[in-house]
């Protein structure tokens, strides 16, 4: 886990210094929208929106609900699906009365509380086991009492810690963390999550300026150093203190402990919180962890709504009202959450029941082609729509095949013979990500070179090399009307409720075919108190407020798209960029060296 967090540290700087300047310069609200500006056409935009929604179901919604249910079950002993239902209801209530701004503010507060609480937990748990010096020896001996499987064909020792558990990047043939696959495959897979995922990037796009956005990614990089110590170390201590539960090896025992026959490593952190921390701190820590999960799901809710209403729904229905868009987007996301709940049994049983490994594996199957197309779009001006779309389809086909093969051939329990096909058993998922990323990029380059290059209009402020171009591309001029339409690109402002520029879904909806779109204004009528209360709660705004917010949004886009930065602020940011990258290199080297 520590290696993935340090990897995120580096990729976040790539977002702040390479990707974000381009996204801001061309004035996009969603990432699929960027693809339309860069390549033209509709199919890449629709494809990426649909793929992002599927990845939300597989790697975010189901995982967040499952993780939250584990916390509730560990703390209160509730049924798994009752806990999931409670989480979903609370999240829906919070989202209906909040938005992106509410999510960001609450996450800032939660960040400080979680860092302080996690630091207290780490110190208390280290004191309990005798410090770092004794952690190493005790961890290597932390085996459950029931260590052997009753298998007549195997004498394998199950539940024993890996001998290289303290090494971060390991040999090329390591089944868990091979360093060549991590550097060449996992890094591109992470580029989708941190640089090309609407849920993450929308926070940076809401910044007041490019300097604010880059400062945010730099600060996030510093914070990403902490999980190596605040999460990984306590997780290992939990294994030392509770070897029969956290480190259980017998499927029957695991099922009795955590209701998961594949393993109980997922309960390590909440188990430690409940056992080590005193009552007051324990309650605060559990509340903050639950609030963080709910905040994450609220972000998913906002991002998925944005993608659906801005990149998919306009092609399904040409005429709609503002309320229709809001209601349709939220109903669609509720359907996504239901599908995510149905997917939870798969999450429980694949990848040995390890939640974090499951997330990385699914991302490695489906995300590298998306990362490849964004790299080509931003860094290579010769790349065109035909090459990008062909590469995406090629990567999707091989990714779905590998994902299905992996899910239908799960890893056998420890001590049992491994009868999986060699392509699954011997081809680690990070090596597959390497193959997927580089072959997809090769397909894109070859097809682009065999077809016509993109027009100069499509390259204007849509690549890293043209981000400072001053020419205005066709359809980019902005004119505000009372109906909430912005220029030729038809932004229907859906900003929520408190004139704070909250959620991206509530900010604007882009229409490609302006001649077929009509916004149906509602007649002014006197509303009852309860009607007004419902309108406020659901986030519907009056037309006058909408026009004011559209003008604010327009001014904000014009102001930040110039990419102007204060020289002193830029120098300060560059200095911190160098420091945070050197820190990542040092930690990788230190924890990968076999002392």
Coordinates of C-alpha atoms in Angstrom, one line a residue:
X1 CA 0.0 0.0 0.0
X2 CA 2.8 2.4 0.8
X3 CA 4.2 2.1 -2.7
X4 CA 0.8 3.1 -4.2
X5 CA 0.6 6.1 -2.0
X6 CA 4.0 7.4 -2.9
X7 CA 3.1 6.7 -6.6
X8 CA 0.1 9.0 -6.1
X9 CA 2.4 11.7 -4.7
X10 CA 4.3 11.8 -8.0
X11 CA 1.2 11.5 -10.3
X12 CA -0.5 14.4 -8.5
X13 CA 2.4 16.6 -9.5
X14 CA 1.9 15.4 -13.1
X15 CA -1.7 16.5 -12.8
X16 CA -0.8 20.0 -11.4
X17 CA 2.0 20.8 -13.7
X18 CA 1.1 19.1 -17.0
X19 CA -2.6 18.2 -17.2
X20 CA -4.3 21.0 -15.3
X21 CA -2.7 23.9 -17.3
X22 CA -4.2 22.3 -20.5
X23 CA -7.7 21.6 -18.9
X24 CA -7.9 25.1 -17.6
X25 CA -6.6 26.8 -20.7
X26 CA -9.3 25.2 -22.9
X27 CA -12.0 25.9 -20.4
X28 CA -13.6 22.5 -19.9
X29 CA -16.0 21.4 -17.2
X30 CA -15.7 17.7 -17.6
X31 CA -12.8 15.6 -18.9
X32 CA -14.8 13.9 -21.7
X33 CA -15.6 17.4 -22.9
X34 CA -11.9 18.0 -23.2
X35 CA -11.7 15.1 -25.6
X36 CA -14.4 16.7 -27.8
X37 CA -12.3 19.9 -28.0
X38 CA -9.1 18.1 -28.6
X39 CA -10.3 15.5 -31.2
X40 CA -13.8 16.6 -32.3
X41 CA -16.7 14.3 -32.7
X42 CA -18.8 12.7 -30.0
X43 CA -17.9 9.0 -29.8
X44 CA -14.8 9.4 -27.6
X45 CA -16.6 11.8 -25.2
X46 CA -19.5 9.3 -24.8
X47 CA -17.2 6.3 -24.6
X48 CA -15.1 7.9 -21.8
X49 CA -18.2 9.0 -19.9
X50 CA -19.7 5.5 -20.0
X51 CA -16.3 3.9 -19.0
X52 CA -15.9 6.3 -16.1
X53 CA -19.3 5.5 -14.8
X54 CA -18.5 1.7 -15.0
X55 CA -15.2 2.2 -13.2
X56 CA -17.1 4.2 -10.5
X57 CA -19.3 1.2 -10.0
X58 CA -16.4 -1.4 -9.9
X59 CA -13.7 0.6 -8.0
X60 CA -15.5 3.3 -6.1
X61 CA -19.1 2.8 -5.2
X62 CA -19.0 -0.9 -4.3
X63 CA -15.6 -0.5 -2.5
X64 CA -16.7 2.6 -0.5
X65 CA -19.9 1.0 0.6
X66 CA -18.1 -2.2 1.5
X67 CA -15.4 -0.4 3.4
X68 CA -17.9 1.7 5.3
X69 CA -19.9 -1.4 6.2
X70 CA -16.8 -3.1 7.6
X71 CA -16.2 -0.1 9.9
X72 CA -19.9 -0.2 11.1
X73 CA -19.8 -4.0 11.5
X74 CA -16.5 -4.0 13.5
X75 CA -17.7 -1.2 15.7
X76 CA -21.4 -2.1 16.3
X77 CA -21.7 -5.7 15.1
X78 CA -24.4 -4.9 12.6
X79 CA -25.3 -6.9 9.5
X80 CA -23.2 -6.0 6.5
X81 CA -26.1 -5.0 4.2
X82 CA -27.9 -3.2 6.9
X83 CA -24.8 -1.1 7.4
X84 CA -24.6 -0.5 3.6
X85 CA -28.2 0.7 3.5
X86 CA -27.6 3.1 6.4
X87 CA -24.5 4.5 4.6
X88 CA -26.4 5.0 1.4
X89 CA -29.4 6.8 3.0
X90 CA -27.1 9.2 4.9
X91 CA -25.0 9.9 1.8
X92 CA -28.1 10.7 -0.3
X93 CA -29.4 13.1 2.4
X94 CA -26.0 14.9 2.6
X95 CA -25.7 15.1 -1.2
X96 CA -29.2 16.6 -1.6
X97 CA -28.4 19.4 0.7
X98 CA -24.8 19.9 -0.2
X99 CA -22.6 20.0 -3.4
X100 CA -19.0 20.0 -4.5
X101 CA -18.2 23.0 -2.3
X102 CA -19.7 21.3 0.8
X103 CA -17.7 18.2 -0.1
X104 CA -14.5 20.1 -0.3
X105 CA -15.0 22.0 2.9
X106 CA -15.9 18.9 4.9
X107 CA -13.0 17.0 3.4
X108 CA -10.5 19.7 4.5
X109 CA -11.8 19.5 8.1
X110 CA -11.8 15.7 8.1
X111 CA -8.3 15.7 6.7
X112 CA -6.9 17.5 9.7
X113 CA -8.9 15.4 12.2
X114 CA -7.9 12.1 10.5
X115 CA -4.2 13.0 10.4
X116 CA -4.2 13.9 14.1
X117 CA -6.3 10.9 15.1
X118 CA -4.2 8.5 13.0
X119 CA -1.0 10.0 14.5
X120 CA -2.3 9.4 18.0
X121 CA -3.3 5.8 17.0
X122 CA 0.1 5.1 15.6
X123 CA 1.9 6.4 18.7
X124 CA -0.4 4.5 21.1
X125 CA 0.0 1.3 19.1
X126 CA 3.8 1.6 18.9
X127 CA 4.0 2.1 22.6
X128 CA 1.8 -1.0 23.2
X129 CA 4.1 -3.3 21.2
X130 CA 7.4 -1.7 22.3
X131 CA 8.3 0.6 19.5
X132 CA 9.7 0.2 15.9
X133 CA 12.5 -2.0 17.1
X134 CA 10.2 -4.8 18.3
X135 CA 7.7 -4.3 15.5
X136 CA 9.9 -6.0 12.9
X137 CA 10.6 -9.2 14.9
X138 CA 7.0 -9.4 16.3
X139 CA 5.4 -9.0 12.9
X140 CA 7.5 -11.8 11.3
X141 CA 6.2 -14.1 14.1
X142 CA 2.6 -12.9 13.9
X143 CA 0.9 -16.2 12.8
X144 CA -2.5 -17.4 13.7
X145 CA -2.9 -20.5 15.9
X146 CA -4.6 -22.3 13.0
X147 CA -1.7 -22.0 10.5
X148 CA -2.1 -25.1 8.3
X149 CA -4.9 -26.0 5.9
X150 CA -6.2 -29.5 6.1
X151 CA -5.1 -30.5 2.6
X152 CA -3.6 -33.9 2.0
X153 CA -1.8 -32.6 -1.1
X154 CA 0.0 -29.6 0.4
X155 CA 2.2 -28.9 3.4
X156 CA 2.2 -25.1 2.7
X157 CA 2.2 -22.9 5.8
X158 CA -0.7 -20.5 5.6
X159 CA -1.1 -17.2 7.5
X160 CA 2.6 -16.7 7.7
X161 CA 3.9 -13.1 7.0
X162 CA 5.8 -12.8 3.7
X163 CA 9.6 -12.8 4.2
X164 CA 9.9 -9.6 2.2
X165 CA 7.0 -7.8 3.8
X166 CA 9.3 -4.9 4.7
X167 CA 10.5 -4.3 1.2
X168 CA 8.4 -1.9 -0.9
X169 CA 9.6 -2.6 -4.5
X170 CA 10.7 -6.2 -5.0
X171 CA 12.2 -8.5 -7.6
X172 CA 10.8 -8.7 -11.2
X173 CA 9.3 -12.2 -10.5
X174 CA 7.6 -11.2 -7.2
X175 CA 3.9 -12.1 -7.3
X176 CA 2.9 -9.0 -5.2
X177 CA 5.1 -6.0 -6.1
X178 CA 7.4 -6.6 -9.0
X179 CA 9.3 -3.3 -9.5
X180 CA 9.4 -3.3 -13.4
X181 CA 5.6 -3.8 -13.6
X182 CA 5.0 -1.2 -11.0
X183 CA 7.0 1.5 -12.7
X184 CA 5.9 0.7 -16.3
X185 CA 2.3 -0.5 -15.6
X186 CA 1.0 0.7 -12.3
X187 CA 2.1 4.3 -12.9
X188 CA 0.0 4.6 -16.1
X189 CA -2.9 2.9 -14.4
X190 CA -2.7 5.5 -11.6
X191 CA -2.6 8.3 -14.1
X192 CA -6.2 7.6 -14.9
X193 CA -7.3 7.9 -11.3
X194 CA -5.3 11.0 -10.4
X195 CA -5.1 12.9 -13.8
X196 CA -8.1 11.8 -15.8
X197 CA -10.9 11.0 -13.4
X198 CA -13.7 13.5 -13.1
X199 CA -14.0 12.9 -9.3
X200 CA -10.4 13.9 -8.6
X201 CA -9.8 16.6 -11.3
X202 CA -13.0 18.5 -10.6
X203 CA -11.6 19.6 -7.3
X204 CA -8.6 21.1 -9.0
X205 CA -10.7 22.7 -11.8
X206 CA -12.7 24.5 -9.1
X207 CA -9.6 26.3 -7.8
X208 CA -9.4 30.1 -8.0
X209 CA -6.3 30.0 -10.2
X210 CA -3.7 27.7 -11.6
X211 CA -1.4 28.6 -8.7
X212 CA -4.1 27.6 -6.2
X213 CA -4.6 24.3 -8.1
X214 CA -0.8 23.6 -8.2
X215 CA -0.5 24.4 -4.6
X216 CA -3.3 22.0 -3.9
X217 CA -1.6 19.1 -5.7
X218 CA 1.7 19.9 -3.9
X219 CA 0.1 19.9 -0.5
X220 CA -1.7 16.7 -1.4
X221 CA 1.7 15.3 -2.3
X222 CA 3.1 16.1 1.1
X223 CA 0.0 14.5 2.8
X224 CA 0.5 11.4 0.6
X225 CA 3.8 10.7 2.5
X226 CA 1.8 10.2 5.7
X227 CA -0.1 7.0 4.9
X228 CA 3.2 5.0 4.8
X229 CA 3.5 5.7 8.5
X230 CA -0.1 6.5 9.7
X231 CA -1.9 3.6 7.9
X232 CA 0.7 0.9 6.9
X233 CA 2.5 0.8 10.3
X234 CA -0.8 0.6 12.4
X235 CA -2.0 -2.1 10.0
X236 CA 1.1 -4.2 10.7
X237 CA 0.7 -3.6 14.4
X238 CA -2.9 -4.8 14.2
X239 CA -1.6 -8.0 12.6
X240 CA 0.8 -8.4 15.5
X241 CA -1.9 -7.8 18.2
X242 CA -4.7 -9.8 16.6
X243 CA -3.0 -12.6 14.5
X244 CA -5.9 -15.0 14.8
X245 CA -8.4 -12.5 13.5
X246 CA -6.6 -10.1 11.1
X247 CA -4.2 -12.8 10.0
X248 CA -6.7 -15.7 9.9
X249 CA -5.9 -18.4 7.2
X250 CA -8.6 -21.0 7.6
X251 CA -11.7 -19.9 5.5
X252 CA -14.1 -21.2 8.2
X253 CA -12.4 -19.1 10.9
X254 CA -12.3 -16.0 8.6
X255 CA -16.0 -16.4 7.9
X256 CA -16.7 -16.5 11.6
X257 CA -14.5 -13.4 12.3
X258 CA -15.4 -11.1 9.5
X259 CA -18.0 -12.9 7.3
X260 CA -15.5 -13.3 4.5
X261 CA -13.9 -16.6 3.7
X262 CA -11.1 -15.0 1.6
X263 CA -9.5 -13.3 4.5
X264 CA -9.9 -10.6 7.2
X265 CA -7.1 -8.2 6.5
X266 CA -9.7 -5.5 5.7
X267 CA -10.7 -5.2 9.4
X268 CA -7.1 -4.5 10.6
X269 CA -7.5 -0.7 11.0
X270 CA -11.0 -0.5 12.5
X271 CA -10.1 -3.4 14.8
X272 CA -7.1 -1.5 16.0
X273 CA -9.1 1.7 16.5
X274 CA -11.7 -0.1 18.6
X275 CA -9.1 -2.0 20.7
X276 CA -6.5 0.7 21.4
X277 CA -8.1 4.1 21.5
X278 CA -10.0 5.3 24.6
X279 CA -13.7 5.8 24.3
X280 CA -13.8 9.5 23.4
X281 CA -11.1 9.3 20.8
X282 CA -12.4 6.0 19.5
X283 CA -15.8 7.6 18.8
X284 CA -14.3 10.7 17.2
X285 CA -12.0 8.5 15.0
X286 CA -14.8 6.2 13.9
X287 CA -17.1 9.2 13.2
X288 CA -14.5 10.9 11.1
X289 CA -13.7 7.7 9.1
X290 CA -17.3 7.2 8.4
X291 CA -17.7 10.9 7.4
X292 CA -14.8 10.6 5.1
X293 CA -16.3 7.6 3.3
X294 CA -19.6 9.4 3.0
X295 CA -17.8 12.5 1.7
X296 CA -16.1 10.3 -0.9
X297 CA -19.4 8.8 -2.0
X298 CA -20.9 12.3 -2.2
X299 CA -18.0 13.2 -4.6
X300 CA -18.9 10.1 -6.6
X301 CA -22.5 11.2 -6.7
X302 CA -21.6 14.7 -7.9
X303 CA -19.1 13.4 -10.5
X304 CA -21.3 10.7 -11.9
X305 CA -24.2 13.2 -12.2
X306 CA -22.0 15.6 -14.0
X307 CA -20.8 13.0 -16.5
X308 CA -24.3 11.6 -17.1
X309 CA -26.1 15.0 -17.6
X310 CA -23.3 16.7 -19.5
X311 CA -21.9 14.0 -21.6
X312 CA -24.6 11.4 -22.1
X313 CA -28.1 12.7 -21.4
X314 CA -28.0 15.5 -24.1
X315 CA -27.7 12.8 -26.7
X316 CA -30.6 10.8 -25.4
X317 CA -33.1 13.7 -25.1
X318 CA -32.8 17.0 -27.0
X319 CA -35.4 19.0 -25.1
X320 CA -35.4 19.2 -21.3
X321 CA -35.9 21.4 -18.4
X322 CA -33.4 22.3 -15.6
X323 CA -35.3 20.3 -13.0
X324 CA -35.5 17.3 -15.4
X325 CA -31.7 17.3 -15.6
X326 CA -31.2 17.5 -11.9
X327 CA -33.8 14.8 -11.1
X328 CA -32.6 12.5 -14.0
X329 CA -29.0 12.8 -12.9
X330 CA -29.7 12.0 -9.3
X331 CA -32.0 9.1 -10.1
X332 CA -29.3 7.7 -12.5
X333 CA -26.7 7.8 -9.7
X334 CA -29.1 6.0 -7.3
X335 CA -29.3 3.2 -9.9
X336 CA -25.5 3.1 -10.1
X337 CA -25.4 2.7 -6.3
X338 CA -27.8 -0.2 -6.5
X339 CA -25.6 -1.9 -9.1
X340 CA -22.6 -1.2 -6.8
X341 CA -24.3 -3.0 -3.9
X342 CA -25.0 -6.0 -6.1
X343 CA -21.3 -6.1 -7.0
X344 CA -20.1 -6.2 -3.4
X345 CA -20.0 -10.0 -3.2
X346 CA -17.5 -10.0 -6.0
X347 CA -15.4 -7.5 -4.2
X348 CA -15.4 -9.7 -1.1
X349 CA -14.0 -12.7 -2.8
X350 CA -11.6 -11.6 -5.5
X351 CA -7.9 -10.9 -5.0
X352 CA -7.8 -12.8 -1.7
X353 CA -10.4 -10.6 -0.2
X354 CA -7.9 -7.6 -0.1
X355 CA -9.9 -4.5 -0.8
X356 CA -6.9 -2.3 -1.8
X357 CA -5.5 -5.0 -4.2
X358 CA -8.9 -5.4 -5.8
X359 CA -9.1 -1.6 -6.6
X360 CA -5.6 -1.7 -8.2
X361 CA -6.3 -4.8 -10.2
X362 CA -9.6 -3.5 -11.7
X363 CA -7.9 -0.2 -12.5
X364 CA -5.1 -2.1 -14.2
X365 CA -7.5 -4.0 -16.4
X366 CA -9.5 -1.0 -17.7
X367 CA -7.7 2.3 -16.9
X368 CA -4.4 2.1 -18.8
X369 CA -6.0 2.8 -22.3
X370 CA -7.6 5.9 -20.9
X371 CA -4.3 7.1 -19.4
X372 CA -2.7 6.4 -22.8
X373 CA -5.2 8.5 -24.8
X374 CA -4.8 11.5 -22.4
X375 CA -1.0 11.3 -22.7
X376 CA -1.3 11.3 -26.5
X377 CA -3.9 14.1 -26.5
X378 CA -1.9 16.4 -24.3
X379 CA 1.7 15.7 -25.3
X380 CA 1.5 14.7 -29.0
X381 CA 0.0 17.2 -31.5
X382 CA -0.1 14.7 -34.3
X383 CA -2.6 12.4 -32.5
X384 CA -6.0 12.4 -34.0
X385 CA -9.6 11.2 -33.3
X386 CA -9.3 8.0 -35.3
X387 CA -6.1 6.9 -33.6
X388 CA -7.5 7.7 -30.1
X389 CA -10.7 5.9 -30.6
X390 CA -9.1 2.8 -32.2
X391 CA -6.6 2.6 -29.3
X392 CA -9.4 3.0 -26.7
X393 CA -11.4 0.1 -28.2
X394 CA -8.3 -2.1 -28.5
X395 CA -7.5 -1.5 -24.9
X396 CA -11.0 -2.1 -23.8
X397 CA -11.3 -5.4 -25.5
X398 CA -8.1 -6.9 -24.0
X399 CA -8.9 -5.4 -20.6
X400 CA -12.4 -6.9 -20.5
X401 CA -11.0 -10.3 -21.6
X402 CA -8.4 -10.2 -18.8
X403 CA -10.8 -9.0 -16.2
X404 CA -13.4 -11.7 -17.0
X405 CA -10.7 -14.4 -17.1
X406 CA -9.5 -13.2 -13.7
X407 CA -12.9 -13.1 -12.1
X408 CA -14.0 -16.5 -13.4
X409 CA -10.7 -18.0 -12.2
X410 CA -10.2 -16.7 -8.6
X411 CA -7.1 -17.4 -6.7
X412 CA -7.4 -20.7 -4.7
X413 CA -7.1 -20.7 -0.9
X414 CA -3.7 -21.1 0.6
X415 CA -2.5 -24.7 0.4
X416 CA -4.8 -25.7 -2.5
X417 CA -3.4 -26.4 -6.0
X418 CA -3.5 -23.5 -8.4
X419 CA -5.4 -24.7 -11.5
X420 CA -5.9 -21.3 -13.1
X421 CA -4.7 -20.7 -16.7
X422 CA -1.1 -19.7 -17.0
X423 CA -2.1 -16.3 -18.4
X424 CA -3.8 -15.5 -15.1
X425 CA -1.6 -17.3 -12.7
X426 CA 1.8 -16.2 -14.1
X427 CA 0.9 -12.8 -15.6
X428 CA 0.6 -10.4 -12.7
X429 CA -2.0 -7.6 -13.1
X430 CA 0.6 -4.9 -13.1
X431 CA 2.4 -6.6 -16.0
X432 CA -0.9 -6.6 -17.8
X433 CA -1.3 -2.9 -17.2
X434 CA 2.2 -2.4 -18.8
X435 CA 1.1 -4.4 -21.9
X436 CA -2.2 -2.6 -22.1
X437 CA -0.8 0.9 -21.8
X438 CA 2.1 0.6 -24.2
X439 CA 0.2 -1.4 -26.9
X440 CA -2.7 1.0 -26.7
X441 CA -0.3 3.9 -27.2
X442 CA 1.4 2.1 -30.1
X443 CA -2.0 1.5 -31.8
X444 CA -2.9 5.2 -31.4
X445 CA 0.4 6.4 -32.8
X446 CA 0.2 4.0 -35.8
X447 CA -3.4 4.8 -36.7
X448 CA -2.8 8.6 -36.3
X449 CA 0.2 8.5 -38.6
X450 CA -1.8 6.6 -41.2
X451 CA -4.7 9.1 -41.2
X452 CA -5.1 12.9 -41.5
X453 CA -3.7 15.1 -38.8
X454 CA -6.0 17.2 -36.6
X455 CA -6.8 20.8 -37.6
X456 CA -5.1 23.8 -36.1
X457 CA -8.4 24.7 -34.4
X458 CA -8.4 21.4 -32.5
X459 CA -4.9 22.0 -31.2
X460 CA -5.6 25.5 -30.0
X461 CA -5.0 25.5 -26.2
X462 CA -5.7 21.8 -26.0
X463 CA -2.1 20.5 -25.8
X464 CA 0.7 21.2 -23.4
X465 CA 2.7 22.9 -26.2
X466 CA -0.2 25.1 -27.3
X467 CA -1.7 26.0 -23.9
X468 CA -0.7 29.7 -24.1
X469 CA -2.2 30.2 -27.6
X470 CA -4.3 33.3 -27.7
X471 CA -6.5 32.5 -30.6
X472 CA -10.2 31.7 -29.7
X473 CA -11.4 28.4 -31.1
X474 CA -14.8 28.2 -32.9
X475 CA -17.7 28.1 -30.5
X476 CA -15.7 29.3 -27.5
X477 CA -17.0 32.8 -27.3
X478 CA -19.3 33.3 -24.2
X479 CA -22.5 35.1 -24.2
X480 CA -24.9 34.9 -21.3
X481 CA -28.7 34.8 -21.7
X482 CA -31.5 34.7 -19.3
X483 CA -32.3 31.1 -20.1
X484 CA -29.0 30.0 -18.7
X485 CA -27.3 29.3 -22.1
X486 CA -23.7 30.2 -22.5
X487 CA -22.5 30.9 -26.0
X488 CA -22.4 28.3 -28.8
X489 CA -21.6 25.5 -26.3
X490 CA -24.9 25.8 -24.6
X491 CA -24.1 25.7 -20.9
X492 CA -27.3 25.3 -18.9
X493 CA -26.3 26.5 -15.4
X494 CA -27.5 24.1 -12.7
X495 CA -25.6 25.7 -9.8
X496 CA -27.2 24.5 -6.6
X497 CA -28.3 26.6 -3.9
X498 CA -26.0 29.0 -2.1
X499 CA -24.2 30.9 -4.9
X500 CA -21.0 29.1 -4.1
X501 CA -20.4 27.5 -7.4
X502 CA -20.9 24.1 -5.8
X503 CA -21.3 21.0 -7.9
X504 CA -20.2 20.6 -11.5
X505 CA -23.6 19.1 -12.3
X506 CA -25.2 22.1 -10.8
X507 CA -22.8 24.5 -12.7
X508 CA -23.5 23.7 -16.4
X509 CA -24.7 21.3 -19.0
X510 CA -23.0 21.4 -22.4
X511 CA -25.0 20.8 -25.6
X512 CA -23.3 20.0 -28.9
X513 CA -26.1 20.5 -31.3
X514 CA -27.5 23.9 -30.5
X515 CA -30.0 24.0 -33.3
X516 CA -31.9 21.1 -31.8
X517 CA -31.9 22.3 -28.2
X518 CA -34.6 24.3 -26.5
X519 CA -34.7 25.2 -22.9
X520 CA -38.2 25.3 -21.6
X521 CA -38.7 28.1 -19.0
X522 CA -41.2 27.5 -16.3
X523 CA -44.0 30.1 -15.9
X524 CA -43.8 32.2 -12.8
X525 CA -46.3 31.1 -10.2
X526 CA -46.9 31.6 -6.5
X527 CA -45.4 28.7 -4.5
X528 CA -46.5 27.4 -1.1
X529 CA -44.0 27.3 1.8
X530 CA -43.6 23.6 1.5
X531 CA -43.0 23.9 -2.2
X532 CA -40.3 26.5 -1.7
X533 CA -38.8 24.2 1.0
X534 CA -38.7 21.3 -1.4
X535 CA -37.1 23.5 -4.1
X536 CA -34.4 24.7 -1.7
X537 CA -33.7 21.2 -0.4
X538 CA -33.4 19.7 -3.9
X539 CA -31.2 22.5 -5.2
X540 CA -33.5 24.2 -7.7
X541 CA -32.8 27.9 -8.2
X542 CA -34.7 30.9 -9.5
X543 CA -33.9 32.2 -13.0
X544 CA -32.5 35.5 -11.7
X545 CA -30.1 33.7 -9.5
X546 CA -29.2 31.4 -12.3
X547 CA -28.2 34.3 -14.6
X548 CA -26.0 35.9 -11.8
X549 CA -24.2 32.6 -11.3
X550 CA -23.7 32.1 -15.0
X551 CA -22.0 35.5 -15.2
X552 CA -19.8 34.6 -12.2
X553 CA -18.9 31.3 -13.8
X554 CA -18.1 33.0 -17.1
X555 CA -15.9 35.6 -15.4
X556 CA -14.1 32.8 -13.5
X557 CA -13.3 30.9 -16.7
X558 CA -12.1 34.0 -18.4
X559 CA -9.9 34.9 -15.5
X560 CA -8.1 31.6 -14.9
X561 CA -7.8 30.5 -18.6
X562 CA -5.0 33.0 -19.2
X563 CA -2.8 30.8 -16.9
X564 CA -1.2 33.9 -15.4
X565 CA 0.8 33.3 -12.2
X566 CA 2.6 35.5 -9.8
X567 CA 6.4 35.0 -10.3
X568 CA 7.0 34.7 -6.5
X569 CA 4.2 32.1 -6.1
X570 CA 5.4 30.2 -9.1
X571 CA 9.0 30.0 -7.8
X572 CA 7.7 28.9 -4.4
X573 CA 5.6 26.2 -6.0
X574 CA 8.5 24.9 -8.1
X575 CA 10.7 24.7 -5.0
X576 CA 8.1 22.6 -3.2
X577 CA 7.6 20.5 -6.3
X578 CA 11.3 19.6 -6.2
X579 CA 11.2 18.9 -2.5
X580 CA 8.2 16.6 -2.6
X581 CA 9.5 14.6 -5.6
X582 CA 12.9 14.1 -3.9
X583 CA 11.1 12.9 -0.8
X584 CA 9.2 10.3 -2.8
X585 CA 12.5 9.1 -4.4
X586 CA 14.2 8.9 -1.0
X587 CA 11.3 6.9 0.5
X588 CA 11.1 4.5 -2.4
X589 CA 14.9 3.9 -2.1
X590 CA 14.8 3.6 1.6
X591 CA 11.9 1.1 1.9
X592 CA 13.1 -1.0 -1.1
X593 CA 16.6 -1.6 0.2
X594 CA 17.0 -4.9 1.9
X595 CA 18.9 -4.0 5.0

